[in-house]
PDB file of C-alpha atoms in Angstrom:
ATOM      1  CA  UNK E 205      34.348 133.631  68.672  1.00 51.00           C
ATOM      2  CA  UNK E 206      32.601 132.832  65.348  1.00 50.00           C
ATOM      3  CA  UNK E 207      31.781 129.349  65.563  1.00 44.00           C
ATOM      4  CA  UNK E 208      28.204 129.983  63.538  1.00 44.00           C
ATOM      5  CA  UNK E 209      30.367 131.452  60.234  1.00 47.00           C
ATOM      6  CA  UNK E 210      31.172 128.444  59.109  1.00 43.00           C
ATOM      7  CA  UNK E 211      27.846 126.349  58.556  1.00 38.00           C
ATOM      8  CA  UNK E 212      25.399 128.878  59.602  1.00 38.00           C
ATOM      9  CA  UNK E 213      26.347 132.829  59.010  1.00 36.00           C
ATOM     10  CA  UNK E 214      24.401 134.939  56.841  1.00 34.00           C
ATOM     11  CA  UNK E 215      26.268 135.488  53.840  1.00 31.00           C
ATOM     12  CA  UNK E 216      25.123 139.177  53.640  1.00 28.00           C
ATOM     13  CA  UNK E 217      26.646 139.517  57.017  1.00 35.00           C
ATOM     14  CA  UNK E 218      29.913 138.119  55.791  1.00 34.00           C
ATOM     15  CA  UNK E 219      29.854 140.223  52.755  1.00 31.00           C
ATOM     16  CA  UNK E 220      29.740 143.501  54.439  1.00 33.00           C
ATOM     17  CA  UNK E 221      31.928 144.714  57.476  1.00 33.00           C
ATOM     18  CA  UNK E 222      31.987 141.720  55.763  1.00 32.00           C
ATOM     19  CA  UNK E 223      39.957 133.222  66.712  1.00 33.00           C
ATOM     20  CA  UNK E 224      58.479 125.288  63.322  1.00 31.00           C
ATOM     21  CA  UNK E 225      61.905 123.490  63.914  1.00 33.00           C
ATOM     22  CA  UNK E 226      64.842 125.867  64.416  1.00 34.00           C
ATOM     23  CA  UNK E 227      62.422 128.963  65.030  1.00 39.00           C
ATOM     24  CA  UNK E 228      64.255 132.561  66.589  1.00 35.00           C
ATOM     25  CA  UNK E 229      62.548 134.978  68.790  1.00 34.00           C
ATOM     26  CA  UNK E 230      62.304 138.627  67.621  1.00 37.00           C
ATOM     27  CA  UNK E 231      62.097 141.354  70.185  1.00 33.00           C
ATOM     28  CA  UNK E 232      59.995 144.535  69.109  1.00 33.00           C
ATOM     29  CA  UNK E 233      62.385 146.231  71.598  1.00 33.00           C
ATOM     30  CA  UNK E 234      65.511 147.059  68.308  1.00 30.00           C
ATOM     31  CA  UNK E 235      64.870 150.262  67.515  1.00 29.00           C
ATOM     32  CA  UNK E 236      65.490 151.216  64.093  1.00 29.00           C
ATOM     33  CA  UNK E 237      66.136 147.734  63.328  1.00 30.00           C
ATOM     34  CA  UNK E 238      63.020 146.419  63.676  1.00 34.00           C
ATOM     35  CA  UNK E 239      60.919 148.393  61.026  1.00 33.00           C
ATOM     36  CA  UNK E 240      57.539 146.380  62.066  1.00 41.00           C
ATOM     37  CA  UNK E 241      57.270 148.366  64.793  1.00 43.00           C
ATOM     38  CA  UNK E 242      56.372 151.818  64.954  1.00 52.00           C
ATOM     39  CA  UNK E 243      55.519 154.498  66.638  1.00 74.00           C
ATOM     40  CA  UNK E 244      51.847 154.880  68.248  1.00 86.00           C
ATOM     41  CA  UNK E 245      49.039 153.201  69.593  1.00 92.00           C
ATOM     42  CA  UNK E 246      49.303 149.395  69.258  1.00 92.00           C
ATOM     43  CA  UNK E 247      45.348 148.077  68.921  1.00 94.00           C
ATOM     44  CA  UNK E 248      46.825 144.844  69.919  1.00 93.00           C
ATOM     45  CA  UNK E 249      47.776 146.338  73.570  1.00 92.00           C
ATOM     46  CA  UNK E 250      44.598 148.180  73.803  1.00 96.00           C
ATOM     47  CA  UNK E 251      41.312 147.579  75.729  1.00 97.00           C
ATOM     48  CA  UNK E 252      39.746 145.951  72.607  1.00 98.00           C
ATOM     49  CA  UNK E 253      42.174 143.326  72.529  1.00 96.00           C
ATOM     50  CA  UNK E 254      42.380 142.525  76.147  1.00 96.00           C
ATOM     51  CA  UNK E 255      38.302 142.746  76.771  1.00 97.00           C
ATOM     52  CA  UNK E 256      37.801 140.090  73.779  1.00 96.00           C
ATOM     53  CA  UNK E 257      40.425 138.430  75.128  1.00 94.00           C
ATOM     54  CA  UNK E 258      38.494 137.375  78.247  1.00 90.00           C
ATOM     55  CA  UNK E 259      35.765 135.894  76.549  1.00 89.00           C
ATOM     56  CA  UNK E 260      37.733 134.211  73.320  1.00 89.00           C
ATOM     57  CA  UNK E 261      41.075 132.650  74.842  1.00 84.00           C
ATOM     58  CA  UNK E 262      41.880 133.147  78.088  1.00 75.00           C
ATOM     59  CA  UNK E 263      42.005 130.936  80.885  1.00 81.00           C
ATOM     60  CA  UNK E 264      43.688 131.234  84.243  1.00 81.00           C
ATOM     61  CA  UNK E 265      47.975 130.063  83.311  1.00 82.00           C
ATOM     62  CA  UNK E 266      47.280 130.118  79.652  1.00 87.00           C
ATOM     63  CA  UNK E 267      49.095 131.726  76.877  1.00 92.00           C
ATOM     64  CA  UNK E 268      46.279 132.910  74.656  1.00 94.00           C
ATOM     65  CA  UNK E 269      48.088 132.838  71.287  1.00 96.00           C
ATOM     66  CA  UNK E 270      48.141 129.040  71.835  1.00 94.00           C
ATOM     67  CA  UNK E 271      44.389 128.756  72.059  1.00 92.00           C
ATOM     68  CA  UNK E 272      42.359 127.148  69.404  1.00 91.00           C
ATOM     69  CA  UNK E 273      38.766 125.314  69.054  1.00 90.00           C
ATOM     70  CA  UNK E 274      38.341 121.910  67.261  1.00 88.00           C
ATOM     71  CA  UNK E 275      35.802 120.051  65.465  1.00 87.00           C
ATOM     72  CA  UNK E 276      35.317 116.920  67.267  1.00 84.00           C
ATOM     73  CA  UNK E 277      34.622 113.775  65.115  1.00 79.00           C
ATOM     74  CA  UNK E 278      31.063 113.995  66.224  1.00 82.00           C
ATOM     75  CA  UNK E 279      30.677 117.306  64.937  1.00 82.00           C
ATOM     76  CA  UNK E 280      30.287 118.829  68.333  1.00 86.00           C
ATOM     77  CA  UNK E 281      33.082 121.754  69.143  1.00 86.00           C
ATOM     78  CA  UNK E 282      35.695 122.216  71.549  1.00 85.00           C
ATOM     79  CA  UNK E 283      38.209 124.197  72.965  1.00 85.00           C
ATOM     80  CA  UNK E 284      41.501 123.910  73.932  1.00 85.00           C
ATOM     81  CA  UNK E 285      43.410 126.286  75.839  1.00 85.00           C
ATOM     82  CA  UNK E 286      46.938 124.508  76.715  1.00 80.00           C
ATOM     83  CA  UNK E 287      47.305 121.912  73.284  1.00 83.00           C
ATOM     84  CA  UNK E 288      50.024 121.252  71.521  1.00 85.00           C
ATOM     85  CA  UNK E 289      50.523 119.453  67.772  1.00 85.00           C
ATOM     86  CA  UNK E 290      53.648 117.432  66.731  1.00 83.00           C
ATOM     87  CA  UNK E 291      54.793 118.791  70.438  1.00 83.00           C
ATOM     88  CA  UNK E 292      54.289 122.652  69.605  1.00 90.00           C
ATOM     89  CA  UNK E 293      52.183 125.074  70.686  1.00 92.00           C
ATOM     90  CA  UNK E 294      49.505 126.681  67.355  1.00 94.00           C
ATOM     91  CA  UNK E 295      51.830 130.097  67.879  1.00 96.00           C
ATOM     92  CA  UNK E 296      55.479 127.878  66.471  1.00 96.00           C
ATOM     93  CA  UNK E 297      53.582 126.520  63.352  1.00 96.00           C
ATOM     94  CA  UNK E 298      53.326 127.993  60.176  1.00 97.00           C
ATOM     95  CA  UNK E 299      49.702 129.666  58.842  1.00 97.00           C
ATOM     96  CA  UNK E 300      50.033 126.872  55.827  1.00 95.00           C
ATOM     97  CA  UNK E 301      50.305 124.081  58.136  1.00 93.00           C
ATOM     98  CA  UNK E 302      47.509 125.559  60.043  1.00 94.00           C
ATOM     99  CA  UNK E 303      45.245 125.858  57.411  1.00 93.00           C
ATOM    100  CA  UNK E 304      45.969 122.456  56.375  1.00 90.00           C
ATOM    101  CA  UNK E 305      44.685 121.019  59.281  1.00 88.00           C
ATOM    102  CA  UNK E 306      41.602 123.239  59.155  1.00 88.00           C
ATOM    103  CA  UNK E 307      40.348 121.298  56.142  1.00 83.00           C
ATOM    104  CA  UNK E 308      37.019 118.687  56.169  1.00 67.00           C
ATOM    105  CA  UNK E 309      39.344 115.757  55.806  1.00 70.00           C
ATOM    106  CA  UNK E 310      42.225 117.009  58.080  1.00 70.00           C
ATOM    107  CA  UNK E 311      41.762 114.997  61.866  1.00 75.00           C
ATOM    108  CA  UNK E 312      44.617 114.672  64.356  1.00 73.00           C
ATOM    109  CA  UNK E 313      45.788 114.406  67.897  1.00 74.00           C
ATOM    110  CA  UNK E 314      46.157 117.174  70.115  1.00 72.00           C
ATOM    111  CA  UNK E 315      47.812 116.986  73.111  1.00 72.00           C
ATOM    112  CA  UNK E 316      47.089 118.882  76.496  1.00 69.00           C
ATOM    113  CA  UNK E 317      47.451 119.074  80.100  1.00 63.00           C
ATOM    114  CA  UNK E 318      44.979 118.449  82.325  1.00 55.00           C
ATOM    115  CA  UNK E 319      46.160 119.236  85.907  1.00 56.00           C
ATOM    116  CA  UNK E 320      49.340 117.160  85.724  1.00 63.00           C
ATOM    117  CA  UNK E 321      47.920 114.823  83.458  1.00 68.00           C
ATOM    118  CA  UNK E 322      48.919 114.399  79.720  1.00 74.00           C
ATOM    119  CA  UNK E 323      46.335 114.213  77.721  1.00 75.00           C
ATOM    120  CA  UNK E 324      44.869 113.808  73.440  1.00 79.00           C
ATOM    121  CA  UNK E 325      41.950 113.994  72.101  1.00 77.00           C
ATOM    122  CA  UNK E 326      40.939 113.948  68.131  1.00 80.00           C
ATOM    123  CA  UNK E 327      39.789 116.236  66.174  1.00 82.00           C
ATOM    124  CA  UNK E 328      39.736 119.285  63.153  1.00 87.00           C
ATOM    125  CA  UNK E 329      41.541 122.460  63.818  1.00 90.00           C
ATOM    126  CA  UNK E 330      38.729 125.675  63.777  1.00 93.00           C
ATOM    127  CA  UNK E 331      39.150 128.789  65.482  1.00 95.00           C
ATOM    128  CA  UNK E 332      42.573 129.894  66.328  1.00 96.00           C
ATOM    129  CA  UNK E 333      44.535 131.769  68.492  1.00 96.00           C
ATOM    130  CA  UNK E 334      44.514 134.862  70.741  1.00 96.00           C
ATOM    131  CA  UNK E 335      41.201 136.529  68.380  1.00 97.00           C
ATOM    132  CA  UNK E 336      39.697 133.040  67.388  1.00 96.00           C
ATOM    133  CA  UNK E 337      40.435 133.403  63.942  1.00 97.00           C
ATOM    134  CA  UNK E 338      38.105 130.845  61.685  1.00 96.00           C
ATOM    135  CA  UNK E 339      39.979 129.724  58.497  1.00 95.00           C
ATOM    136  CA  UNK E 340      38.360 131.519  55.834  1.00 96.00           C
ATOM    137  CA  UNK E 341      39.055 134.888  57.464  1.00 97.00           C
ATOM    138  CA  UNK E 342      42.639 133.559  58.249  1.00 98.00           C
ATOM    139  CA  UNK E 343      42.734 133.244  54.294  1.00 97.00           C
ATOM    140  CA  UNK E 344      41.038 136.442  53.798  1.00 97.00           C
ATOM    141  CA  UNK E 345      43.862 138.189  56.638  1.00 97.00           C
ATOM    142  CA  UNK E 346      46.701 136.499  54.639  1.00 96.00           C
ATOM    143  CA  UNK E 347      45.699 138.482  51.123  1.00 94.00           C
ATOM    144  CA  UNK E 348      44.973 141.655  53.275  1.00 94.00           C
ATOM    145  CA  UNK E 349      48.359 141.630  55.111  1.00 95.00           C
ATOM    146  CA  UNK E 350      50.872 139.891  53.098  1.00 95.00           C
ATOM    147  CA  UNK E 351      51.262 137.163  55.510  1.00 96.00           C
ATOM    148  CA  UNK E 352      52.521 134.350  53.707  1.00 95.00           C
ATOM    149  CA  UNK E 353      51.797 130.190  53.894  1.00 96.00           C
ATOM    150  CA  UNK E 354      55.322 129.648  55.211  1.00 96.00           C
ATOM    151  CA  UNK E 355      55.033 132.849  57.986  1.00 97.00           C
ATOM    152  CA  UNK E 356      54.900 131.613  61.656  1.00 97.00           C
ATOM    153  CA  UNK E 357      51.215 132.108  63.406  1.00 98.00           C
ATOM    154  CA  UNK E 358      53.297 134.192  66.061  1.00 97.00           C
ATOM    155  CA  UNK E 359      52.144 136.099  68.270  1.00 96.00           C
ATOM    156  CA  UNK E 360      53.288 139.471  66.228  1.00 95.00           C
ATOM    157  CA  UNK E 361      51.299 138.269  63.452  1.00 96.00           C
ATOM    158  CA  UNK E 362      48.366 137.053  65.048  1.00 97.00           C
ATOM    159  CA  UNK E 363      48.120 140.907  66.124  1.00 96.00           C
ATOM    160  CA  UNK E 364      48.504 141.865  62.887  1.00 96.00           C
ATOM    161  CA  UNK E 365      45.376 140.145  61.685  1.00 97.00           C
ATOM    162  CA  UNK E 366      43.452 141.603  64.495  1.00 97.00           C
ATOM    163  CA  UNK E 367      44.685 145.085  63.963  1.00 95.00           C
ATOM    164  CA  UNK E 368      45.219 145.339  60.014  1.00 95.00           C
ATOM    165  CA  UNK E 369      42.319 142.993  58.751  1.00 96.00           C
ATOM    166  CA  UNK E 370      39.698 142.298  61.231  1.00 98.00           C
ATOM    167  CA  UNK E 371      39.437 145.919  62.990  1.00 96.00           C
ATOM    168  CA  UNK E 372      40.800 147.947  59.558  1.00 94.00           C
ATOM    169  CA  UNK E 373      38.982 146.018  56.912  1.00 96.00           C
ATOM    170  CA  UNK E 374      36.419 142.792  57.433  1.00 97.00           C
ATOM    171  CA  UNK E 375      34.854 145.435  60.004  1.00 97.00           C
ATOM    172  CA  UNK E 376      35.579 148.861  59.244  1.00 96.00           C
ATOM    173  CA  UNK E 377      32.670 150.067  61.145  1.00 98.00           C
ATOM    174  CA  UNK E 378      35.019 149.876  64.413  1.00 98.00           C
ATOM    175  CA  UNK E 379      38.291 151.755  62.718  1.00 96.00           C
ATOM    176  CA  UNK E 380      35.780 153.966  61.243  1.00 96.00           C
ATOM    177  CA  UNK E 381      34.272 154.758  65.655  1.00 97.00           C
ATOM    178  CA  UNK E 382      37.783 154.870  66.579  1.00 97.00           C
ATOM    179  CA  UNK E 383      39.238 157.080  63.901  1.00 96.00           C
ATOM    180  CA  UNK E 384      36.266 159.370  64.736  1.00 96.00           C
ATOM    181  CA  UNK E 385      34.265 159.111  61.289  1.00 95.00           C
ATOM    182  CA  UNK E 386      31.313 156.175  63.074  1.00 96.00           C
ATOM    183  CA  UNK E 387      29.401 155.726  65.921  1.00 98.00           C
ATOM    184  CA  UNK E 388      29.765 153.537  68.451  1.00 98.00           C
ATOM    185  CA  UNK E 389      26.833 151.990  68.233  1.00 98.00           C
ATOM    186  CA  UNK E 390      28.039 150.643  64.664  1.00 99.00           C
ATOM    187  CA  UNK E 391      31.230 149.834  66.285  1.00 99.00           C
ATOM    188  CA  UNK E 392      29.517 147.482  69.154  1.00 99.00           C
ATOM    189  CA  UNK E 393      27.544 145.761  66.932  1.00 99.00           C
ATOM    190  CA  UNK E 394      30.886 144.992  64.298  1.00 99.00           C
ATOM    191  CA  UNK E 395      32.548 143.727  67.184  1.00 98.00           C
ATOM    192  CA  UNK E 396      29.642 141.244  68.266  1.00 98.00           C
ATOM    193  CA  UNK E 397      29.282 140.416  64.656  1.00 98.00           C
ATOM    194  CA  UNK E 398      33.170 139.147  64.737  1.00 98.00           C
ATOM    195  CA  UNK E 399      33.446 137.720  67.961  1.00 97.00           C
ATOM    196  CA  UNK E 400      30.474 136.006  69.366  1.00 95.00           C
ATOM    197  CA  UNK E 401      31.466 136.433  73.250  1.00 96.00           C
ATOM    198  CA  UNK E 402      30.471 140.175  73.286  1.00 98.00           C
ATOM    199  CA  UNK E 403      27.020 140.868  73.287  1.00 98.00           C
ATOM    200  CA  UNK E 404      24.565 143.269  71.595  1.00 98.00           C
ATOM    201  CA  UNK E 405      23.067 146.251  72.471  1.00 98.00           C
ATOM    202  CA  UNK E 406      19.880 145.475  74.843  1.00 98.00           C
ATOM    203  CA  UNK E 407      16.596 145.854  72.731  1.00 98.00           C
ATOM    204  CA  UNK E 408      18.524 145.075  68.970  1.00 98.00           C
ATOM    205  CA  UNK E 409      17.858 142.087  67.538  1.00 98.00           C
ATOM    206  CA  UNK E 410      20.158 139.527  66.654  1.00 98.00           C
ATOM    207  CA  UNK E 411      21.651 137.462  63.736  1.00 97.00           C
ATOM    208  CA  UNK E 412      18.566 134.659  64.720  1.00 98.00           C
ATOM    209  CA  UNK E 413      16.055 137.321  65.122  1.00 98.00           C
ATOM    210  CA  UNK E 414      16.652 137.307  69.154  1.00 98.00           C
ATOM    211  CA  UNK E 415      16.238 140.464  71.141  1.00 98.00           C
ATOM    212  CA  UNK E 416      19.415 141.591  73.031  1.00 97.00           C
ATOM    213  CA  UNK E 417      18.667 141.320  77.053  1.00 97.00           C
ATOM    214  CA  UNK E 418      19.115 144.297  79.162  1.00 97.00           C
ATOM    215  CA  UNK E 419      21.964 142.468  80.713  1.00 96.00           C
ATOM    216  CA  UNK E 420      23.718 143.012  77.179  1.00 97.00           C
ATOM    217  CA  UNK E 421      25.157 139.713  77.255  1.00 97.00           C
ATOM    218  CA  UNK E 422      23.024 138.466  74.329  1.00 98.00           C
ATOM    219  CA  UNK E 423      25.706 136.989  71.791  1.00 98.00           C
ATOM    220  CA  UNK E 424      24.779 138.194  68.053  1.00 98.00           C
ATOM    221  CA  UNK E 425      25.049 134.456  67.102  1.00 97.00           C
ATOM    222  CA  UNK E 426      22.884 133.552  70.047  1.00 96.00           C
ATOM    223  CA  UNK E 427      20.006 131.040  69.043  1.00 95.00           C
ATOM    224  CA  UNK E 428      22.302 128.587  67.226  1.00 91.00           C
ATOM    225  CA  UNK E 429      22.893 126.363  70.229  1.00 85.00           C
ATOM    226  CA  UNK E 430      27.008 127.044  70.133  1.00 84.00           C
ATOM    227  CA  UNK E 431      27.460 130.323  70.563  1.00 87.00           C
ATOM    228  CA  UNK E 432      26.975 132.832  74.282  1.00 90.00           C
ATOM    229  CA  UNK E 433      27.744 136.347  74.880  1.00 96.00           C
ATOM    230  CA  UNK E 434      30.351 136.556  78.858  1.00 95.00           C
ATOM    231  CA  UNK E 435      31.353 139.770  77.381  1.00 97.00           C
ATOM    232  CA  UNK E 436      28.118 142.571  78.105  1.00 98.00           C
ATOM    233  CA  UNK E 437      27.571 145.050  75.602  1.00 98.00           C
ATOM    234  CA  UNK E 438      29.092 148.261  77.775  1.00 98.00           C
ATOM    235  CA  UNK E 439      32.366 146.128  78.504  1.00 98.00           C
ATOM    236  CA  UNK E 440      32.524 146.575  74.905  1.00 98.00           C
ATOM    237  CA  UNK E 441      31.537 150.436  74.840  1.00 99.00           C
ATOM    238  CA  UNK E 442      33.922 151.130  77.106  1.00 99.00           C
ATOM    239  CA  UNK E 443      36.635 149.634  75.624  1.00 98.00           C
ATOM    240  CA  UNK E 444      36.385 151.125  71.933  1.00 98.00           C
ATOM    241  CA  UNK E 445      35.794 154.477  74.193  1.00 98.00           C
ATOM    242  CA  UNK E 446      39.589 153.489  75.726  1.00 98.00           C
ATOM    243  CA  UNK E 447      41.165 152.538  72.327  1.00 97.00           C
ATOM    244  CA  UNK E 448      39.336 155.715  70.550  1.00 97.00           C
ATOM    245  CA  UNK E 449      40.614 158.139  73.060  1.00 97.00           C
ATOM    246  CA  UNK E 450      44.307 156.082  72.999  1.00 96.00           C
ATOM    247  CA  UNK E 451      44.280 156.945  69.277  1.00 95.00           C
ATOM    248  CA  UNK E 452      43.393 160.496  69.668  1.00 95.00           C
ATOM    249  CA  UNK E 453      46.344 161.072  71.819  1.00 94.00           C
ATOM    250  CA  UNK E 454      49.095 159.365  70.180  1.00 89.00           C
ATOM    251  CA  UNK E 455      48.068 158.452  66.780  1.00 91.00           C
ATOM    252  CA  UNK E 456      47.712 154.709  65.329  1.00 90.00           C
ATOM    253  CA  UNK E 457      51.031 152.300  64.855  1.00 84.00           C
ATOM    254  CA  UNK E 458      51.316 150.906  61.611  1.00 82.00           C
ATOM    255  CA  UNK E 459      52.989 147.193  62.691  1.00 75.00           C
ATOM    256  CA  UNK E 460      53.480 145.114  59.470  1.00 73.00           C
ATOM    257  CA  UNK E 461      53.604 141.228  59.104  1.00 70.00           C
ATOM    258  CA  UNK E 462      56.971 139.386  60.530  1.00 72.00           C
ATOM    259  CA  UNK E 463      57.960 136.835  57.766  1.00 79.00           C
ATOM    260  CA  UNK E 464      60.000 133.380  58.235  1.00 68.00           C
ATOM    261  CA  UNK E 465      60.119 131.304  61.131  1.00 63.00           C
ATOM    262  CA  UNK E 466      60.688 134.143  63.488  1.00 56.00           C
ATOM    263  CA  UNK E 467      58.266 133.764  66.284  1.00 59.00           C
ATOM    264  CA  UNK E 468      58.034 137.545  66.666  1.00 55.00           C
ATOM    265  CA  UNK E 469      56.489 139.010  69.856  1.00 56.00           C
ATOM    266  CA  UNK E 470      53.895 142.489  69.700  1.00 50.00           C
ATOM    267  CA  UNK E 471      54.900 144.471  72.543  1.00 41.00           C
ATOM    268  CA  UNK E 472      58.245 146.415  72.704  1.00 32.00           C
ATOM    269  CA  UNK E 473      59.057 145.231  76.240  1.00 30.00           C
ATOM    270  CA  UNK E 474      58.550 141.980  75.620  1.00 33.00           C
ATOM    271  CA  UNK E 475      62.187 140.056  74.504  1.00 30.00           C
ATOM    272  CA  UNK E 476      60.777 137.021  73.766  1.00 38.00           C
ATOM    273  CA  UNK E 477      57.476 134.926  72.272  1.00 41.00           C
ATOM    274  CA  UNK E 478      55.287 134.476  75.475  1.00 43.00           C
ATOM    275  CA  UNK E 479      55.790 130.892  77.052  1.00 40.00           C
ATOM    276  CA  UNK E 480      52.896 128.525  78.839  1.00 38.00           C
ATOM    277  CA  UNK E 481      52.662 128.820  82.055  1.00 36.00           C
ATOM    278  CA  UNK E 482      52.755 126.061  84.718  1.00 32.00           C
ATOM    279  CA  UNK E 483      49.920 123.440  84.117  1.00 30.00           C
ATOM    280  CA  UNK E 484      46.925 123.980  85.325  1.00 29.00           C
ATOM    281  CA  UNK E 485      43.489 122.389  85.040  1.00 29.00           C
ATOM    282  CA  UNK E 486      41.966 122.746  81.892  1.00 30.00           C
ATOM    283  CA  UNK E 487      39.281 123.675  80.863  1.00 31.00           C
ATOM    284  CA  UNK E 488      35.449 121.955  81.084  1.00 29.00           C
ATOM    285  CA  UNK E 489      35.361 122.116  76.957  1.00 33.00           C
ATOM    286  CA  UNK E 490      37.176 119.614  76.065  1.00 32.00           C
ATOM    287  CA  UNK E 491      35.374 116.262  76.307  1.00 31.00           C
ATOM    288  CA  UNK E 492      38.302 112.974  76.139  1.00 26.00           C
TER     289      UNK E 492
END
């Protein structure tokens, strides 16, 4: 995740390649009807995806479209992986509403579940979902693919910011690696730049002038006392190898924003948005 972009990125880094009442479920599984869907490989259901996915959101019973990280009122972050605002989880409210409560002056209380145990704690909304998105390149995702203040952050569209902004455009040094026009080296080093759990190659240096370990779990954002690499470097190479030869042999899907209230769901087998599962202890982050 990209805690560091907010206060402490290097603009140059940003620059270049540069985390609702009365809603309906959409199934991808309706055929013609459903013209966000389309034929071919889904980056969403690929290795990418699912290796960030254990380093930015997941945690044993949790639905990682419902994760997000919080500013604490003493500045100091945390996460939370089974919240809820005004009783919903992140995934059922709208990317306006989200936003909103990303801003400076914008504190409230979340709730969560620790072991049985309902609990809050205060704070400002910051990274969000499934990829960690930080607000500014929620903003940036919403120009890029349509998406809409009044959209749901569903599932389906949380994908779509992963797939259509953050791989295709903020860092097209990946899509370039998987579309066979990049290396992977590039690609590895995009995909640390995004999302801070995945380290750098071992020997590069990093965003704080820190040389990558030969473990390869040295995050790029490493240095700045938030941010640790639990993804290694060939977890990473592996994966864009996975998605890059998925690609080859099937071509890429071109899924396109859901709009409304709909809380739309990314795979085609799937007939409904993807549901908490049974409390269970949360996790060590979050300080009450």
């Amino acid at each position: 995740m990209t805690y560091a972009q907010e206060k402490k990125s290097n603009p140059i880094d940003a620059q270049q390649s540069s985390q609702t009442g009365g809603a309906t479920v959409a199934s991808s599984n309706a055929g013609a009807k459903d013209a966000q869907m389309t034929q071919g490989f889904s980056l969403e259901s690929g290795a990418i995806a699912n290796t960030l996915e254990k380093g930015e959101s997941a945690k044993p019973g949790c639905n990682p479209y419902g994760t997000f990280n919080y500013y604490r009122s003493n500045g100091a972050l945390g996460s939370c992986y089974f919240g809820k605002i005004d009783g919903k989880p992140i995934y059922e409210h709208t990317v306006g509403r989200l936003l909103q409560l990303t801003n400076s002056g914008s504190t409230l209380n979340f709730s969560y579940t620790d072991g049985d145990q309902p609990r809050t704690v205060q704070g400002r909304l910051f990274a969000l979902g499934k990829y960690q998105i930080i607000p500014d390149t929620l903003r940036a995702a919403q120009i890029a693919t349509g998406m809409k203040d009044d959209d749901l952050f569903s599932p389906r569209n949380q994908d779509i910011c992963f797939s259509k902004y953050l791989i295709a455009e903020k860092r097209p040094a990946i899509m370039n690696y998987l579309l066979g026009k990049g290396s992977i080296d590039d690609a590895a080093r995009a995909v640390a730049q995004e999302w801070a759990s995945v380290g750098i190659k071992p020997g590069t240096i990093n965003h704080y002038n820190i040389t990558g370990k030969d473990s390869g779990k040295t995050s790029y954002y490493a240095g700045d006392g938030v941010n640790s690499a639990s993804i290694s470097y060939a977890e990473i190479v592996e994966a864009l190898k996975a998605d890059k030869a998925s690609i080859e042999a099937g071509g890429l899907a071109n899924n396109t924003v859901v709009h409304g209230n709909t809380i739309a769901t990314s795979s085609p087998t799937q007939e409904a948005a993807p549901k908490p599962a049974e409390p269970v202890a949360n996790s060590a982050k979050i300080d009450t």
